[in-house]
mmCIF file of C-alpha atoms in Angstrom:
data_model
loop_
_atom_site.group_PDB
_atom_site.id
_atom_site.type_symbol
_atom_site.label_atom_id
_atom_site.label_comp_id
_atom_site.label_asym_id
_atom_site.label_seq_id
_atom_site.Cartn_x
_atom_site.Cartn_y
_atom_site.Cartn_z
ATOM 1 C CA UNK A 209 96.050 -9.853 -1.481
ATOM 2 C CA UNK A 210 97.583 -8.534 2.020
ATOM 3 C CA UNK A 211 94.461 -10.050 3.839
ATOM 4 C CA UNK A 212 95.185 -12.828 3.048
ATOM 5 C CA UNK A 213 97.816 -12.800 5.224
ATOM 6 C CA UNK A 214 95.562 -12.977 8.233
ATOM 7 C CA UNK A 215 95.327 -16.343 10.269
ATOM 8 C CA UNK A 216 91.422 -15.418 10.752
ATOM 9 C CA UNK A 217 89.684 -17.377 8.426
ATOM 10 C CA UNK A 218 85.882 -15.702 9.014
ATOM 11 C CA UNK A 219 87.568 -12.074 8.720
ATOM 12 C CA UNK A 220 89.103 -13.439 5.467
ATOM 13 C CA UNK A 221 86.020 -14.785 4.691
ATOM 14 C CA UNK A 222 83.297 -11.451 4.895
ATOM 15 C CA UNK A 223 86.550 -9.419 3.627
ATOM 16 C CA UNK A 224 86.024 -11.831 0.073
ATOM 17 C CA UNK A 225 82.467 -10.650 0.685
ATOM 18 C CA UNK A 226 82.860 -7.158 0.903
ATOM 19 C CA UNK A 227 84.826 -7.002 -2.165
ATOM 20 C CA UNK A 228 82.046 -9.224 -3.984
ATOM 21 C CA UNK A 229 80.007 -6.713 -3.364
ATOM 22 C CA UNK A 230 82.394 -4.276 -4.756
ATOM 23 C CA UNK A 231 83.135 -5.882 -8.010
ATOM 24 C CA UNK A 232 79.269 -6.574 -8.265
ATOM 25 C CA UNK A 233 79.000 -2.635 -8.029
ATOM 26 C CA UNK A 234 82.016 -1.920 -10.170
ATOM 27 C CA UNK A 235 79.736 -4.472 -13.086
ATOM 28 C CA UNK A 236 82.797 -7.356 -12.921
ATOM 29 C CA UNK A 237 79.776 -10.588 -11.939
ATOM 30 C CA UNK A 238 82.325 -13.318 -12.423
ATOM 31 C CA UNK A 239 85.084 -11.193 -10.061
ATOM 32 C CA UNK A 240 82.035 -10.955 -7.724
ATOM 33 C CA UNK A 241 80.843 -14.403 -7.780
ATOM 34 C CA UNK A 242 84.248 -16.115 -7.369
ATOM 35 C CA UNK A 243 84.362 -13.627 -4.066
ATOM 36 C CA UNK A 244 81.459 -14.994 -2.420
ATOM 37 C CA UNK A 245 81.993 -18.469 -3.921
ATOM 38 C CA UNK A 246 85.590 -18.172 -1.662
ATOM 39 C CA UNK A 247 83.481 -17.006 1.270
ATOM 40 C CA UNK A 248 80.706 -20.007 1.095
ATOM 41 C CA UNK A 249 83.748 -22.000 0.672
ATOM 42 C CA UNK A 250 85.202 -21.016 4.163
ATOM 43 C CA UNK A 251 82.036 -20.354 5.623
ATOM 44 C CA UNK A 252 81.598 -24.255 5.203
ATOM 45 C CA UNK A 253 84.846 -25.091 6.038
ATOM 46 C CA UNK A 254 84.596 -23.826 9.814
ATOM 47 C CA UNK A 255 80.974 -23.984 9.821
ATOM 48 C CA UNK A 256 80.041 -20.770 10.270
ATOM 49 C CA UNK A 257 76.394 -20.031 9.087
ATOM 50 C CA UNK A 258 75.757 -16.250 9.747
ATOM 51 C CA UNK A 259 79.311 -16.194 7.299
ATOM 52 C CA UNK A 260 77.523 -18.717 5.018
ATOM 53 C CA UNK A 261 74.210 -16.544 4.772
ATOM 54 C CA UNK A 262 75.899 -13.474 4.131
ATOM 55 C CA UNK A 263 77.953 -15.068 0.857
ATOM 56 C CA UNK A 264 74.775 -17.043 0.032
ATOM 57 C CA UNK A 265 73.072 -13.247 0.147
ATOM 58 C CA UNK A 266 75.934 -11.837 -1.941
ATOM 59 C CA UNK A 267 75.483 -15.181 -4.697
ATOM 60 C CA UNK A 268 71.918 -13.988 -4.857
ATOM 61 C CA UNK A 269 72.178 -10.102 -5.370
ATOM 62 C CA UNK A 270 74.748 -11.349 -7.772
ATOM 63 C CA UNK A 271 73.041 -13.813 -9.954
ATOM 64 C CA UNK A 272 70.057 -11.348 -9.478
ATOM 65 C CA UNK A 273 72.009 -8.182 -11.273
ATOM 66 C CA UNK A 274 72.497 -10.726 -14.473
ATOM 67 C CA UNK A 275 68.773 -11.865 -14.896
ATOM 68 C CA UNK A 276 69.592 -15.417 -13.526
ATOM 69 C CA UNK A 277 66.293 -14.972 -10.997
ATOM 70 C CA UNK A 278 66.359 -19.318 -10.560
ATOM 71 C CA UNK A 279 69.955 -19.368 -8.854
ATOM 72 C CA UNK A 280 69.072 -16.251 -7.302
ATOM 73 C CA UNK A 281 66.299 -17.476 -5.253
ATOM 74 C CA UNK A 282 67.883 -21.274 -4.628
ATOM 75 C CA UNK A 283 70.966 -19.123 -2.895
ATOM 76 C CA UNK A 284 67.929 -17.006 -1.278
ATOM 77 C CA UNK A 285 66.258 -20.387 0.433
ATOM 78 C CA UNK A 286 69.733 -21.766 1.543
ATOM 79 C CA UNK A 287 69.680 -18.406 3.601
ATOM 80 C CA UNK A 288 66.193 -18.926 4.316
ATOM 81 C CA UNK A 289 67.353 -22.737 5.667
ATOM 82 C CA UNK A 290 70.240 -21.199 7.822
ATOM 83 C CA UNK A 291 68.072 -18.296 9.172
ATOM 84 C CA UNK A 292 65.642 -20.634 10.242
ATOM 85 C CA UNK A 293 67.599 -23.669 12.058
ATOM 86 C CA UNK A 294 69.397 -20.264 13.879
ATOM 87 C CA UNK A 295 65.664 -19.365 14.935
ATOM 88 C CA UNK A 296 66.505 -15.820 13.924
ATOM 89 C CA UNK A 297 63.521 -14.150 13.367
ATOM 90 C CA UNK A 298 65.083 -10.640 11.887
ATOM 91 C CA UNK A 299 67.016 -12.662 9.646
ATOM 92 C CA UNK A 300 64.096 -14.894 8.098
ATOM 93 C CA UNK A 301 62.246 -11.600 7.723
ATOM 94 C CA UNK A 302 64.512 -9.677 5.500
ATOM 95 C CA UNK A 303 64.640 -13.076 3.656
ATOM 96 C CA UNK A 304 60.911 -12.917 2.776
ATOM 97 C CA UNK A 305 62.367 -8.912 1.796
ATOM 98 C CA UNK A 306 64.550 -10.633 -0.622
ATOM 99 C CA UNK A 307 62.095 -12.912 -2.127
ATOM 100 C CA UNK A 308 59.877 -10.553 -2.642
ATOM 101 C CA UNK A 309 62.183 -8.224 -4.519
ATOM 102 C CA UNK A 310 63.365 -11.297 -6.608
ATOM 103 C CA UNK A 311 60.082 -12.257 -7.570
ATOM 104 C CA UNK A 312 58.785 -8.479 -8.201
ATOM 105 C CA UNK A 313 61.796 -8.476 -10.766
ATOM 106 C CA UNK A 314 61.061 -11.049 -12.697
ATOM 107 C CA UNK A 315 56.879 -9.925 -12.923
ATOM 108 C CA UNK A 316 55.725 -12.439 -10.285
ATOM 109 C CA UNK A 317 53.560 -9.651 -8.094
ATOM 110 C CA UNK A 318 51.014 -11.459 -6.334
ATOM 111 C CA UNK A 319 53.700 -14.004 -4.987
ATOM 112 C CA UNK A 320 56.137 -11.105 -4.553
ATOM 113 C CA UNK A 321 53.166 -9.473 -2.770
ATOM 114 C CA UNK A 322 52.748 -12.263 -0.327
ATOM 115 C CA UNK A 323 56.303 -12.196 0.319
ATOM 116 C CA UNK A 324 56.789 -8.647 1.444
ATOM 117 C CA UNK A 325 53.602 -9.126 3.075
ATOM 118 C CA UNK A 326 55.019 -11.966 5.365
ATOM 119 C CA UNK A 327 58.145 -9.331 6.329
ATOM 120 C CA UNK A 328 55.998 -6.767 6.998
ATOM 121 C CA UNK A 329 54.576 -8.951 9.925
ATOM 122 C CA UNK A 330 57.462 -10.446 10.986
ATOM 123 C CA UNK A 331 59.690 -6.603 10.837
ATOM 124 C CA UNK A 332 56.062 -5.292 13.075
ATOM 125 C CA UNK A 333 55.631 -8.188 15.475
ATOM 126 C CA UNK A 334 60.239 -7.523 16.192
ATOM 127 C CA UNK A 335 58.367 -3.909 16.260
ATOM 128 C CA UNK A 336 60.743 -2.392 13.364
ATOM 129 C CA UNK A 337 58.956 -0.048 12.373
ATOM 130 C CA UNK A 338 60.857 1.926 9.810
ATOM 131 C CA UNK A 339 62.004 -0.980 7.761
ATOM 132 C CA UNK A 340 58.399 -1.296 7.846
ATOM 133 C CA UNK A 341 58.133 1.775 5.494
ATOM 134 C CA UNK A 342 60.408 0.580 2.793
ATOM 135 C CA UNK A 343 58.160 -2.523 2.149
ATOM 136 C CA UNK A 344 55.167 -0.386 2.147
ATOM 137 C CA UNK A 345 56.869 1.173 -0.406
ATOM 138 C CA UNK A 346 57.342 -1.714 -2.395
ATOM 139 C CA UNK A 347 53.463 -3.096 -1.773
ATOM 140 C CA UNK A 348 52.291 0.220 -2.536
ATOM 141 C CA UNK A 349 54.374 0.525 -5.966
ATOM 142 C CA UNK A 350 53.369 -2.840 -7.140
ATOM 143 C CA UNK A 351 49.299 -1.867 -6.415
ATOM 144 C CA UNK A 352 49.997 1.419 -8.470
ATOM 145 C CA UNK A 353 51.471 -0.045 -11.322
ATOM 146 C CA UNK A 354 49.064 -2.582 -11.234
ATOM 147 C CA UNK A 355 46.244 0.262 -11.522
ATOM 148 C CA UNK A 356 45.374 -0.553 -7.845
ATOM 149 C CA UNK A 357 45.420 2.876 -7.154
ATOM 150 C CA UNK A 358 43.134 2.777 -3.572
ATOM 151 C CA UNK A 359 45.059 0.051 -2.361
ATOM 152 C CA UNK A 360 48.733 1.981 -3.524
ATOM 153 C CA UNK A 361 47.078 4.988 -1.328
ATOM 154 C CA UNK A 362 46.866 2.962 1.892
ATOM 155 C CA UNK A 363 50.222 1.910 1.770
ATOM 156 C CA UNK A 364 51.742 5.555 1.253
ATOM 157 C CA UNK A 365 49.386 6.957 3.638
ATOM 158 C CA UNK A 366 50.684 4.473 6.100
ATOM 159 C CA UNK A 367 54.182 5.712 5.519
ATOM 160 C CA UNK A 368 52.877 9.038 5.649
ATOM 161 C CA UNK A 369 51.617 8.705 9.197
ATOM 162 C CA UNK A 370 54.673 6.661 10.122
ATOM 163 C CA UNK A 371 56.595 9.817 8.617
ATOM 164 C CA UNK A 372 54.465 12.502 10.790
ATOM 165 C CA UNK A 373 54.849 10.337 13.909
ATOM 166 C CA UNK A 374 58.775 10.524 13.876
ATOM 167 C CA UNK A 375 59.015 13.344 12.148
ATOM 168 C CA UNK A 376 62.769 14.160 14.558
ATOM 169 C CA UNK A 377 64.316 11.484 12.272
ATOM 170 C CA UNK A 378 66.120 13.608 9.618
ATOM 171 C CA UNK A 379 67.509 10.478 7.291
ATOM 172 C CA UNK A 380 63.732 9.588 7.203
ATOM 173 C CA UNK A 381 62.539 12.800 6.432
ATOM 174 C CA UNK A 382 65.297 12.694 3.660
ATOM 175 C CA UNK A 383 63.577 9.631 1.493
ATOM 176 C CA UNK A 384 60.560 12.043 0.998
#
């Protein structure tokens, strides 16, 4: 309750974020939600809308731990929205990431496969490359369990190759 103490309301604000996203991990939702709820709240209030996005991000990871996949992906769009009248192309990209995972959850994997397929272009025309990997991964683990076995291959061959071709970055090398 010390931080509160602060007179900056956006520091207040993404510290009722981070520990949203520590009562999410600690398994205490309603904790979590009220956290980001106070964020949004403040995030509003001074009009912020990076702050807003980020507690809008936190309501969705947060109503998407509990199974509540609708709420999660109406807080997803109203980051989608933000990302968009910002004309932030990284941001609207890892939104598509979000979608996608959202949608994957709940069994929805050709839509969540169009969805990672829109980051994927957006993350290689900002040329990010390794994030590129991780939704590989994810197109690539839908095809397998989906017994699309040649099209699972191309998508870990790809990381494979991306793999060999940076092969000095030791956290990559890790994830193998």
């Amino acid at each position: 309750e010390g931080y509160k103490k602060l007179d900056d309301k956006e520091k207040i604000a993404y510290l009722e974020i981070d520990y949203g996203y520590y009562y999410n991990y600690r398994g205490d939702f309603e904790k979590a939600k009220l956290q980001f709820e106070k964020a949004l709240a403040i995030g509003k209030e001074i009009n912020n809308g990076y702050l807003m996005a980020s507690a809008y991000n936190g309501l969705s990871g947060n109503h998407s731990v509990k199974g509540e996949f609708k709420e999660a992906m109406s807080n997803t769009n109203e980051v989608l929205k933000i990302y968009k009248e910002k004309d932030n192309p990284w941001g609207i990209a890892s939104v598509y990431l979000s979608m996608a995972d959202i949608l994957n959850d709940q069994g929805e994997y050709e839509e969540a496969l169009a969805s990672y397929y829109k980051a994927d272009s957006m993350y290689k025309t900002l040329g990010l490359e390794k994030i590129r990997n991780s939704v590989a991964n994810n197109i690539g683990t839908i095809y397998f369990y989906q017994h699309n076995y040649q099209a699972a291959l191309q998508q870990f061959t790809k990381i494979q190759a991306a793999l060999d071709k940076n092969n000095d970055d030791p956290p990559f090398q890790a994830l193998i």
